CSV table of C-alpha atoms in Angstrom, one decimal:
chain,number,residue,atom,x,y,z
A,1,UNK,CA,20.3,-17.2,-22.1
A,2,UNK,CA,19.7,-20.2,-20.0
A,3,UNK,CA,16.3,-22.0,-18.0
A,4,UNK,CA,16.1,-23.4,-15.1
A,5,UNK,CA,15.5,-26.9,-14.4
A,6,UNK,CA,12.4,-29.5,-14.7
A,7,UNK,CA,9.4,-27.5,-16.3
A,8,UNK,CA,12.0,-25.0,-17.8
A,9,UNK,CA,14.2,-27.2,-19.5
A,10,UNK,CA,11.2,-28.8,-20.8
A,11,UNK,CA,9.8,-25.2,-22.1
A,12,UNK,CA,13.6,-25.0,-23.7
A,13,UNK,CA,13.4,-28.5,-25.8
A,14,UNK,CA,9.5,-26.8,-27.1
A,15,UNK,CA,11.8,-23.4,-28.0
A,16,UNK,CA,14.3,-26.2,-30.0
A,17,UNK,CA,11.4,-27.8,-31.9
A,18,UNK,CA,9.9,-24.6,-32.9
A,19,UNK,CA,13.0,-23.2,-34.5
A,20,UNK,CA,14.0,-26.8,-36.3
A,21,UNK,CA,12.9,-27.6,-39.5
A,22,UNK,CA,13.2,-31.2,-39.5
A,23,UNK,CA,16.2,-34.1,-40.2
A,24,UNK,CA,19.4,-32.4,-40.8
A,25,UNK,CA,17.7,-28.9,-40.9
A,26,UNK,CA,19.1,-25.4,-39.5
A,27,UNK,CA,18.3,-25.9,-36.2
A,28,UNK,CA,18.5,-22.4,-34.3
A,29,UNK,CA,18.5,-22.2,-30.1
A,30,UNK,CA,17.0,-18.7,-28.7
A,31,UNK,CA,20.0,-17.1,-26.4
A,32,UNK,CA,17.9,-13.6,-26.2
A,33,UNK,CA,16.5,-14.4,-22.8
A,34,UNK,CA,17.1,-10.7,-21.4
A,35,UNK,CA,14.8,-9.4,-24.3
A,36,UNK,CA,11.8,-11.7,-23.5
A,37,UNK,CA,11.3,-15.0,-22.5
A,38,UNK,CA,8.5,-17.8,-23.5
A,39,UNK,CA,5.8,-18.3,-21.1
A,40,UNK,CA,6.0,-21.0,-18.8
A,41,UNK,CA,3.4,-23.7,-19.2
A,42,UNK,CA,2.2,-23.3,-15.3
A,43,UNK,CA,1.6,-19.6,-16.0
A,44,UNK,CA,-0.1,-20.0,-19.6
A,45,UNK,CA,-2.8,-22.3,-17.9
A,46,UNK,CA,-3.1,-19.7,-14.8
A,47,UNK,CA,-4.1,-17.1,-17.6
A,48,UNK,CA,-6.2,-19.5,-19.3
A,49,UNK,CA,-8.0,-20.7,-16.0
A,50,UNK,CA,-8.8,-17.0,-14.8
A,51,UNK,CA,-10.0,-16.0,-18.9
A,52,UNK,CA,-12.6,-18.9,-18.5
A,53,UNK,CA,-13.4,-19.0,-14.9
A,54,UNK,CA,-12.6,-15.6,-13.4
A,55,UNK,CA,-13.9,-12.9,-16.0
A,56,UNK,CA,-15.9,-10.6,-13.8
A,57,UNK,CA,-15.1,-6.9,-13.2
A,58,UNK,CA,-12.6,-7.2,-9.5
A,59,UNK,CA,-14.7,-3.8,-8.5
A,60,UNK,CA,-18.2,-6.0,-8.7
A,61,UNK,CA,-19.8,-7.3,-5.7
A,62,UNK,CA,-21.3,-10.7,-7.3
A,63,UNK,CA,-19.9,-14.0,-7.2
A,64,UNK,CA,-18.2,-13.6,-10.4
A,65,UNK,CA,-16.4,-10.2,-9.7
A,66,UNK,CA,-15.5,-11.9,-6.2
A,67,UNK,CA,-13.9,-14.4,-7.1
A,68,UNK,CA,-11.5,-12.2,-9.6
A,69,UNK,CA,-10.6,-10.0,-7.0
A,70,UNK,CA,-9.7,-12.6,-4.9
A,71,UNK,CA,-7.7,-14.3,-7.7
A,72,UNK,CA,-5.4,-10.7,-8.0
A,73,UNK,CA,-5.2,-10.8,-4.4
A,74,UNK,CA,-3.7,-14.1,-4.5
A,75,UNK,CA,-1.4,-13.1,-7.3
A,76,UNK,CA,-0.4,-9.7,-4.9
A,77,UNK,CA,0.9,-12.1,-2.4
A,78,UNK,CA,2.9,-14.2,-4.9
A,79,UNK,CA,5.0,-10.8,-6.0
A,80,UNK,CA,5.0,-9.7,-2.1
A,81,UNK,CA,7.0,-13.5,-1.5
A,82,UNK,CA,9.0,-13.4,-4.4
A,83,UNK,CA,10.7,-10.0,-3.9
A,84,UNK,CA,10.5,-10.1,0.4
A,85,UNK,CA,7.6,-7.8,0.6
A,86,UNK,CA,4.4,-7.0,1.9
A,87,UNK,CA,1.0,-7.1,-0.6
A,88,UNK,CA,0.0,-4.0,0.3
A,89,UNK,CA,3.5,-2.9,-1.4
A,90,UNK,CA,2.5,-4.3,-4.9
A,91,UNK,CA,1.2,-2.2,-7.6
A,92,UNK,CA,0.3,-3.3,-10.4
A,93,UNK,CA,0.7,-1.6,-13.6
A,94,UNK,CA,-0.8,-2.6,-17.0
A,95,UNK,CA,-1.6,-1.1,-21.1
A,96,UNK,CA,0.3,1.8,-22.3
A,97,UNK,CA,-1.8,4.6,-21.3
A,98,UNK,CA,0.3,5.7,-18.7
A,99,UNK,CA,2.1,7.8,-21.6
A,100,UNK,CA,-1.2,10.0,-21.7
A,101,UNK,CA,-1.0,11.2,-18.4
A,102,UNK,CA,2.4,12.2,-19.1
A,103,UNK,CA,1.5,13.9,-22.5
A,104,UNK,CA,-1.7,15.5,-20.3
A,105,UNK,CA,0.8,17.0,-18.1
A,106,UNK,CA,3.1,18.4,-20.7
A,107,UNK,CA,0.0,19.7,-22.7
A,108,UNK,CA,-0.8,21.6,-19.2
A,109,UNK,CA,2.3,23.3,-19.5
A,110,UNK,CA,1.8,24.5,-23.1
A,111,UNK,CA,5.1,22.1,-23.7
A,112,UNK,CA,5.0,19.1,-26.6
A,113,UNK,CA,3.6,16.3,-25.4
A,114,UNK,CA,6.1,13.3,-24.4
A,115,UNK,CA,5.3,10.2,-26.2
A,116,UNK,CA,8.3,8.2,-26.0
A,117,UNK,CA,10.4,7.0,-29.0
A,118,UNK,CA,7.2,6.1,-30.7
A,119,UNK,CA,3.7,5.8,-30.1
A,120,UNK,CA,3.6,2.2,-29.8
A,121,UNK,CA,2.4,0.8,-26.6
A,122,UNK,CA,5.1,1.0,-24.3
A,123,UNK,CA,7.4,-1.8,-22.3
A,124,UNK,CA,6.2,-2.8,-19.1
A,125,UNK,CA,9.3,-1.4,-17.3
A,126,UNK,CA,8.4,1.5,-19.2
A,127,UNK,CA,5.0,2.1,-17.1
A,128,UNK,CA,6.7,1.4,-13.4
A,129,UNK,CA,9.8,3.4,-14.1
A,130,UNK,CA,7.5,6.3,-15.4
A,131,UNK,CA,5.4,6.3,-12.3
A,132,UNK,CA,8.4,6.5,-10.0
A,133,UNK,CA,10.3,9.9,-12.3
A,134,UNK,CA,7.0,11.6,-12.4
A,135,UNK,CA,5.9,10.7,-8.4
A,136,UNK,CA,9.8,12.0,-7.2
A,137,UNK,CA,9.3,15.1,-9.9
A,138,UNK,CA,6.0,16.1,-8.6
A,139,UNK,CA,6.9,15.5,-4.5
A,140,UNK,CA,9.9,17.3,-4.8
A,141,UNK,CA,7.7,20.2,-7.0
A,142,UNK,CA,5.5,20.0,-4.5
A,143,UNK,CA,7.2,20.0,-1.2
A,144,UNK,CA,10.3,22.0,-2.0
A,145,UNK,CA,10.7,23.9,-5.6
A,146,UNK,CA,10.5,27.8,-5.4
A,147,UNK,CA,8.7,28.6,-8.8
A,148,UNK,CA,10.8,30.8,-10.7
A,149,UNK,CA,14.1,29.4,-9.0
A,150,UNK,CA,16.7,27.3,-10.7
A,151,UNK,CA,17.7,26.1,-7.7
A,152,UNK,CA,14.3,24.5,-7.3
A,153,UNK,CA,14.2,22.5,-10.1
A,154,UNK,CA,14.2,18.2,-9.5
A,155,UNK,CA,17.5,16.4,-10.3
A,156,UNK,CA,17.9,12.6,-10.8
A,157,UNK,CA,21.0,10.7,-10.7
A,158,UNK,CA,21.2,7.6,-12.7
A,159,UNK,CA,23.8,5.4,-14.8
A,160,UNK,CA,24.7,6.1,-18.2
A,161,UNK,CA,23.7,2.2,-18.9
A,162,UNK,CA,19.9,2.0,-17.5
A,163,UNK,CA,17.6,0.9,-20.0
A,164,UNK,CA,15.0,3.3,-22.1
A,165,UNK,CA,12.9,3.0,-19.9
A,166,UNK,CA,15.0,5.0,-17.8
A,167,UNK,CA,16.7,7.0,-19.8
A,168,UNK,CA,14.2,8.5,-22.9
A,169,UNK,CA,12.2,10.0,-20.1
A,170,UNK,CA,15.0,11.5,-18.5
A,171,UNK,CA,16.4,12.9,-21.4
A,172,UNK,CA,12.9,14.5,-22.3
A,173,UNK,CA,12.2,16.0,-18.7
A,174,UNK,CA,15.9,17.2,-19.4
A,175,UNK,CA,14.7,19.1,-23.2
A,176,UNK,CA,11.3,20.3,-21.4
A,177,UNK,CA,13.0,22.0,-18.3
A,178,UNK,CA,10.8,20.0,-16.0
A,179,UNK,CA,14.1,18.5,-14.5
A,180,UNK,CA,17.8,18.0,-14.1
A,181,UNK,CA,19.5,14.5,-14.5
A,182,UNK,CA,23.1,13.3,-14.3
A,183,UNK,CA,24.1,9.8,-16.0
A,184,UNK,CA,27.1,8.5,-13.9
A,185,UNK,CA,29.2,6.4,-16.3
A,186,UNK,CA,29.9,3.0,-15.3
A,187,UNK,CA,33.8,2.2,-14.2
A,188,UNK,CA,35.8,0.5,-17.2
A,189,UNK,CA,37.5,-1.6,-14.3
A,190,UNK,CA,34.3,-3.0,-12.3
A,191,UNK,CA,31.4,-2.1,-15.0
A,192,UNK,CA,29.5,-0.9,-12.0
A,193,UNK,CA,28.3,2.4,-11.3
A,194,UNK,CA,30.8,2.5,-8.4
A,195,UNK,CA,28.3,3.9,-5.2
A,196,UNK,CA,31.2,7.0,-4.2
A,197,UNK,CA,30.8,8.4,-8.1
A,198,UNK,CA,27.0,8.0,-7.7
A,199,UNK,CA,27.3,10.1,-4.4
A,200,UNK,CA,29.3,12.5,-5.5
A,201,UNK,CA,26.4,13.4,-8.2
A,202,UNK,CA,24.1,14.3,-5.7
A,203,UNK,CA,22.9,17.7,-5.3
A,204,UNK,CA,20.7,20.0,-2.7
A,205,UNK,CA,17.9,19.4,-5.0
A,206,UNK,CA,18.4,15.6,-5.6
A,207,UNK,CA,15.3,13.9,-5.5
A,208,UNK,CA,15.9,10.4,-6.7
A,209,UNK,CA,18.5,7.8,-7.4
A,210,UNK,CA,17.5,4.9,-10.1
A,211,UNK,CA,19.8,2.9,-10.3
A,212,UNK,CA,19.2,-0.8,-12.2
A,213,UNK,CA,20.3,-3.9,-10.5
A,214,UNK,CA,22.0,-5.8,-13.1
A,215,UNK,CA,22.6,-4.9,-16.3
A,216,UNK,CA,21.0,-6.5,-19.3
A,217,UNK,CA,24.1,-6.1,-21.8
A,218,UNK,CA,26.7,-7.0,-19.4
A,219,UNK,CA,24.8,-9.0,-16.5
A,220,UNK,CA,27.1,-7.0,-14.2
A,221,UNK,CA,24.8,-6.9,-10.6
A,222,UNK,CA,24.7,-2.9,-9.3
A,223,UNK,CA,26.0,-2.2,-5.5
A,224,UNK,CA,21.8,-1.4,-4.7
A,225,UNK,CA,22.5,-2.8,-1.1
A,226,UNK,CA,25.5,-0.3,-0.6
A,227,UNK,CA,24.0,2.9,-2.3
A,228,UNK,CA,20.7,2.4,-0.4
A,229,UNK,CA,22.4,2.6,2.9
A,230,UNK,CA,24.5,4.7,2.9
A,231,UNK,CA,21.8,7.5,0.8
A,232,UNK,CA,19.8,6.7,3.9
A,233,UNK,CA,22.5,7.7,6.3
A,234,UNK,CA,22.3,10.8,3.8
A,235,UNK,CA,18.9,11.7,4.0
A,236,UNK,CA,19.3,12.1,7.8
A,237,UNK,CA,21.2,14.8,7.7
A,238,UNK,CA,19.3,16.2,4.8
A,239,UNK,CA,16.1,16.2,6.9
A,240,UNK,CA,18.3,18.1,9.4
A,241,UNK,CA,19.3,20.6,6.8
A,242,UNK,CA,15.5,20.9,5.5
A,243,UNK,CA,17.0,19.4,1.9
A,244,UNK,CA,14.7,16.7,0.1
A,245,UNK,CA,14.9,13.2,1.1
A,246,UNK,CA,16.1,11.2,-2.0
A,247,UNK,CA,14.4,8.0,-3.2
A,248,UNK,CA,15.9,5.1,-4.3
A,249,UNK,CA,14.9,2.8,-7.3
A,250,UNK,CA,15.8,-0.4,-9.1
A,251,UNK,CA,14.4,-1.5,-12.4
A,252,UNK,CA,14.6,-5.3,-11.3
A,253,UNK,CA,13.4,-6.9,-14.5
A,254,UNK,CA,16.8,-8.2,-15.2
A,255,UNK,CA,17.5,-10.5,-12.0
A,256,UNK,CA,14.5,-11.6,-11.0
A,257,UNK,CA,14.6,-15.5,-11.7
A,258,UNK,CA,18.3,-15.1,-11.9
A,259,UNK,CA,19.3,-14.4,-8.3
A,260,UNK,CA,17.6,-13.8,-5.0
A,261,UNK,CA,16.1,-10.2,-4.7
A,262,UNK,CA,15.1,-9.0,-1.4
A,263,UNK,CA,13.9,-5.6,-1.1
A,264,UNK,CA,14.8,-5.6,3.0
A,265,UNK,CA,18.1,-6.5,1.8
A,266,UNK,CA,18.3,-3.8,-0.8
A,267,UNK,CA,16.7,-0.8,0.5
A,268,UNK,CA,15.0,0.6,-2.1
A,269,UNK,CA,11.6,2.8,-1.9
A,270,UNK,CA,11.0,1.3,-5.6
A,271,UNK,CA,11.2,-1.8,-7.3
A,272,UNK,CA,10.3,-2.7,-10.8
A,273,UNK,CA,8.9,-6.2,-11.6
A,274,UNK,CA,8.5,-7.1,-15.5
A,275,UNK,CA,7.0,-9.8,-15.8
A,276,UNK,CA,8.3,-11.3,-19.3
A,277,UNK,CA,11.9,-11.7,-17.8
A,278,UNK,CA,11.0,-14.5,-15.9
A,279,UNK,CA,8.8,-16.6,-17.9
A,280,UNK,CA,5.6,-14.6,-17.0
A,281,UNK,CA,3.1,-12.4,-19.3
A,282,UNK,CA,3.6,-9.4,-20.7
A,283,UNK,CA,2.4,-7.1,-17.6
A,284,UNK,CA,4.7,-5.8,-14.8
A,285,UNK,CA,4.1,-4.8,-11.0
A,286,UNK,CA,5.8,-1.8,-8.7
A,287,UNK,CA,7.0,-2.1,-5.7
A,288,UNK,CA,7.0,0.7,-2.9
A,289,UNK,CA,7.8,0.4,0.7
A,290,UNK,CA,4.5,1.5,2.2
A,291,UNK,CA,3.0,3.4,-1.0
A,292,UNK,CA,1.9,6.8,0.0
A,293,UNK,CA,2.8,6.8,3.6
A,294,UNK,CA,6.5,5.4,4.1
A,295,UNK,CA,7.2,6.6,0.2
A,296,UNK,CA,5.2,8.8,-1.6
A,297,UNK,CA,3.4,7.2,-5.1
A,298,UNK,CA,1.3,9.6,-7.0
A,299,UNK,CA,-0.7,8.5,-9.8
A,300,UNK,CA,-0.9,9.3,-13.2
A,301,UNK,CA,-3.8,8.5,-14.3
A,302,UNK,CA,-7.5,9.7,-13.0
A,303,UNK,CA,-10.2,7.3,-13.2
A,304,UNK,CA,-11.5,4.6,-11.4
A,305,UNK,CA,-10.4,3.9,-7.4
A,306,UNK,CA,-8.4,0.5,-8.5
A,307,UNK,CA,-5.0,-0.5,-7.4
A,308,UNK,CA,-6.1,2.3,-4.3
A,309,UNK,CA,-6.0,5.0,-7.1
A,310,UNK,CA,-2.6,4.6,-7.8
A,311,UNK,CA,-2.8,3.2,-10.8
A,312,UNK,CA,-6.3,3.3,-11.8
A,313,UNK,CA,-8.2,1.0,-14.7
A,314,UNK,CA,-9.8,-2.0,-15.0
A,315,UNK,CA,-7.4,-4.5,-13.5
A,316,UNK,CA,-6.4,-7.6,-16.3
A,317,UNK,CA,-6.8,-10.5,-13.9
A,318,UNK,CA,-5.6,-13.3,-16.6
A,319,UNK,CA,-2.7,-11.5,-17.0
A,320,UNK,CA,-2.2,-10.7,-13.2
A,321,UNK,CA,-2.7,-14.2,-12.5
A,322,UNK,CA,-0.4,-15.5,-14.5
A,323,UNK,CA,2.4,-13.2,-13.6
A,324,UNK,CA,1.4,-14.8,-9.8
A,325,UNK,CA,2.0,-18.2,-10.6
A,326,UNK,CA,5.8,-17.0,-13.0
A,327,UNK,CA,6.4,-15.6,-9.3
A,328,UNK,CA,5.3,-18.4,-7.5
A,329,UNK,CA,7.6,-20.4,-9.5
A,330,UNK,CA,10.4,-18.1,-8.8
A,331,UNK,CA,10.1,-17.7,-5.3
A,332,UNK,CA,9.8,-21.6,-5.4
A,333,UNK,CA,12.8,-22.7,-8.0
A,334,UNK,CA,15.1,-19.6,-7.9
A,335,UNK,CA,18.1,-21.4,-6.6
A,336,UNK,CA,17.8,-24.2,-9.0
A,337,UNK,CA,17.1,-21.8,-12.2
A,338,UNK,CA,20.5,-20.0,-11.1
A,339,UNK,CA,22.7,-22.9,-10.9
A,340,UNK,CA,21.6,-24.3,-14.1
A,341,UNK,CA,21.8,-21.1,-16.2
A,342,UNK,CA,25.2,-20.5,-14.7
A,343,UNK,CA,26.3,-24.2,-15.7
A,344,UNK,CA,25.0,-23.2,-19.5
A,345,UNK,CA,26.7,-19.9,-19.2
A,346,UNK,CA,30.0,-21.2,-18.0
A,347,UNK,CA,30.0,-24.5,-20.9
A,348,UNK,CA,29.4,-21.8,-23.8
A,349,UNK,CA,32.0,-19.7,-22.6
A,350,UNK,CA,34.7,-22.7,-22.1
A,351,UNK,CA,33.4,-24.2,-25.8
A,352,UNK,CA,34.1,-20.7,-27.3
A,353,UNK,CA,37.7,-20.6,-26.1
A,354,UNK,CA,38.4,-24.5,-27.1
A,355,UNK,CA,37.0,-23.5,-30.6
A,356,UNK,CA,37.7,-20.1,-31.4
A,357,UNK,CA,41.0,-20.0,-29.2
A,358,UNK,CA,41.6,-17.8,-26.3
A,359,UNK,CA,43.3,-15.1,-28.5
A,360,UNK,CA,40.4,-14.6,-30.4
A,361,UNK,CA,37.8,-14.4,-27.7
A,362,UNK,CA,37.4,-11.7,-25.3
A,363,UNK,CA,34.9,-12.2,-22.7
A,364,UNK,CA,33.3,-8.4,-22.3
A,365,UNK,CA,31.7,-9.2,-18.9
A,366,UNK,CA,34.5,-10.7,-17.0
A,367,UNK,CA,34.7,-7.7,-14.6
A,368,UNK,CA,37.5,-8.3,-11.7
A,369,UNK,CA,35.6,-8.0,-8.8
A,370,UNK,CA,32.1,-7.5,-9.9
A,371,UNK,CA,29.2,-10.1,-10.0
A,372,UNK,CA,27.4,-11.2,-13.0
A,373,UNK,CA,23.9,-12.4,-13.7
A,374,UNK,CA,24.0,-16.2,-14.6
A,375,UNK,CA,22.7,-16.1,-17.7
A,376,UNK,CA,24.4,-13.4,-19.2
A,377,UNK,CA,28.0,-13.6,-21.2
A,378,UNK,CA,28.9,-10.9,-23.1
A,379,UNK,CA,31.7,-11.2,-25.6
A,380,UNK,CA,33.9,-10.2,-28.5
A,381,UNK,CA,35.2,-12.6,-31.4
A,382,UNK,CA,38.4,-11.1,-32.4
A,383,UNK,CA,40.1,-11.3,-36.1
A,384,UNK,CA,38.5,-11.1,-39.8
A,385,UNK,CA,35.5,-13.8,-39.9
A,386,UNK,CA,34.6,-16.4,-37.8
A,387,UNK,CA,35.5,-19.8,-37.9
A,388,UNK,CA,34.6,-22.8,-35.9
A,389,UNK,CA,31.1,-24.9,-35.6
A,390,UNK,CA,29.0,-21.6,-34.6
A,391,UNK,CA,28.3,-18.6,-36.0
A,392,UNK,CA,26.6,-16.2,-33.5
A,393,UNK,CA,23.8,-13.9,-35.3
A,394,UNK,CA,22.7,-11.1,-33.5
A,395,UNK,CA,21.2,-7.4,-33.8
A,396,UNK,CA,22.1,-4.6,-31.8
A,397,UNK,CA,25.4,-6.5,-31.0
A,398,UNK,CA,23.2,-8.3,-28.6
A,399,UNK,CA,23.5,-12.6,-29.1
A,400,UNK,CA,20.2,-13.2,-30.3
A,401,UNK,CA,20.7,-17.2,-31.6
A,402,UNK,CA,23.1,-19.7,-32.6
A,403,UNK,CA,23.2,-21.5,-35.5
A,404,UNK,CA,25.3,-25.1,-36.8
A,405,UNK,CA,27.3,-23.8,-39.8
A,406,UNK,CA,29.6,-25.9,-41.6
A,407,UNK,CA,33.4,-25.1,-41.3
A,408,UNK,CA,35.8,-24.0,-44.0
């Protein structure tokens, strides 16, 4: 909803101009931060810079392939800092072809292939979250399923409010009988999915637990500390029992930039990192505690030895390098960015009670209990037709923009 201070509120008077229309015009302000946000001036020029002066293939030997490899490196370390990780724990994850190895795999089978709710390129969560169903599918296939046994078939656990990303390919491993899922509803009281209800979902043949760390309708932030540790406490005395171990994963792309996220804090084998949440390009990143040795991470694509064959293609070093400098500039300004945004957030939710009346406003996301991101309000405008100095357009029942409108 909100930016940060210096360069951001900067980037948020450009956003201004570009919606106004002049003297006395319709002047519009974006509010639909969790859907995308503009590219920050720092990491524009760091895409620029590498287009022009780092455009050699990473895998070459020469100067100029040199000096792009060395440029993703860099960037590697920037995600490593911002989420309190290693580099060798970054993946990164680019295009939309990672739905072919996925329709490949169901082609194997003699099953339709799964393409998603269109064949569009996909969302950048899209590619990470994929990668971490199909590794836990295949591990658990691999290591534990009985062919021909029920009982051996994969089961996720996962909220009944992750995003698409999430879900869609849930639902379809679901239709094709290449898994089990359960969706845990979120508690009306907290708007978390409470960590006991999560537990209680877990089977025998449980081999992952996704779970997003805050919500991008609600900004309610997940209990992804509290499920992590105590699933690990679990998965000792699955080992004992010879059951699976279960993964964990969080689709991050909503609080990064927004709060401090520290995977040694949180616990998770899997972290998502989109990059066009926080001001960065469109490209996102994986994170996995020790990938292919702590945590298993399979790929799903065949090809070239890039990103150590986990996710292999041509790497797109201007993009890389400018989601390293969005994370440098998160990792630097984090603490900053949040107090501001939560200062925005709080003044439009104080000016919507003094004009609308507290009556007539419900404020969705005021959860007793729970934390919220700080950029995030979620509310309801109760009564026939608004009055007052805004009117609030929007599409999917998501705030998109505000507009002046003259009263009466």
């Amino acid at each position: 909803m909100a930016a940060g201070k210096g360069g951001r509120r900067e980037l948020n008077r450009r956003v201004l101009l570009l919606w106004g229309r002049g003297e006395g015009a319709d002047w519009r302000v974006y509010l639909d931060h969790n859907a995308t946000t503009p590219l920050a001036p720092e990491a524009a020029q760091a895409v620029q810079d590498a287009m022009l002066q780092a455009w050699g293939n990473p895998s070459s030997s020469h100067p100029a392939g040199r000096k792009a490899k060395e440029l993703i490196g860099c960037a590697r370390e920037s995600l490593a800092r911002m989420v309190g990780g290693r580099p060798e724990d970054i993946v990164f994850t680019s295009g939309g072809t990672e739905v072919g190895a996925a329709a490949e795999e169901s082609k194997d089978k003699g099953r339709r292939p799964f393409s998603g709710p269109s064949f569009s390129p996909l969302p950048f969560s899209l590619q990470a979250n994929n990668m971490v169903i199909h590794t836990a599918r295949r591990h658990f296939r691999e290591s534990q399923a009985r062919p021909g046994d029920s009982r051996g078939t994969p089961h996720i656990v996962t909220s009944s409010v992750e995003h698409d990303s999430i879900r869609l390919p849930l639902e379809q491993l679901v239709k094709e009988s290449l898994a089990e899922a359960t969706f845990v509803a979120v508690s009306p009281r907290s708007g978390r999915a409470e960590v006991d209800d999560i537990l209680a979902a877990i089977r025998p043949t449980t081999c992952l637990v996704s779970i997003m760390l805050a919500n991008n309708e609600t900004g309610v932030i997940m209990p992804v500390t509290e499920l992590s540790q105590r699933i690990h406490a679990l998965n000792q005395w699955r080992v004992a029992e010879g059951l699976p171990r279960i993964l964990v994963h969080t689709d991050a792309a909503q609080m990064i930039g927004k709060g401090r996220v520290d995977v040694q804090e949180l616990g998770v084998d899997y972290l998502t990192i989109v990059g066009h949440k926080f001001y960065g390009p469109r490209i996102g990143a994986l994170y996995v505690r020790g990938p292919g040795t702590t945590t298993p991470l399979l790929p799903m694509l065949f090809g070239g030895g890039q990103e150590r064959s986990f996710r292999p293609g041509t790497e797109n070093t201007p993009m890389i390098a400018g989601l390293g400098q969005a994370a440098e500039l998160v990792s630097k300004n984090w603490e900053a960015y949040k107090a501001h945004m939560q200062d925005v957030r709080d003044y439009l939710e104080a000016r919507l009670e003094a004009s609308f009346g507290k009556q007539r406003i419900h404020l969705n996301s005021h959860f007793m209990g729970s934390k919220r991101l700080c950029n995030t309000s979620n509310f309801s405008i109760l009564g026939p037709g608004l009055q007052g100095p805004l009117r609030f357009c929007s599409a999917a029942g998501s705030p998109m923009m505000w507009r002046r409108m003259p009263c009466g």
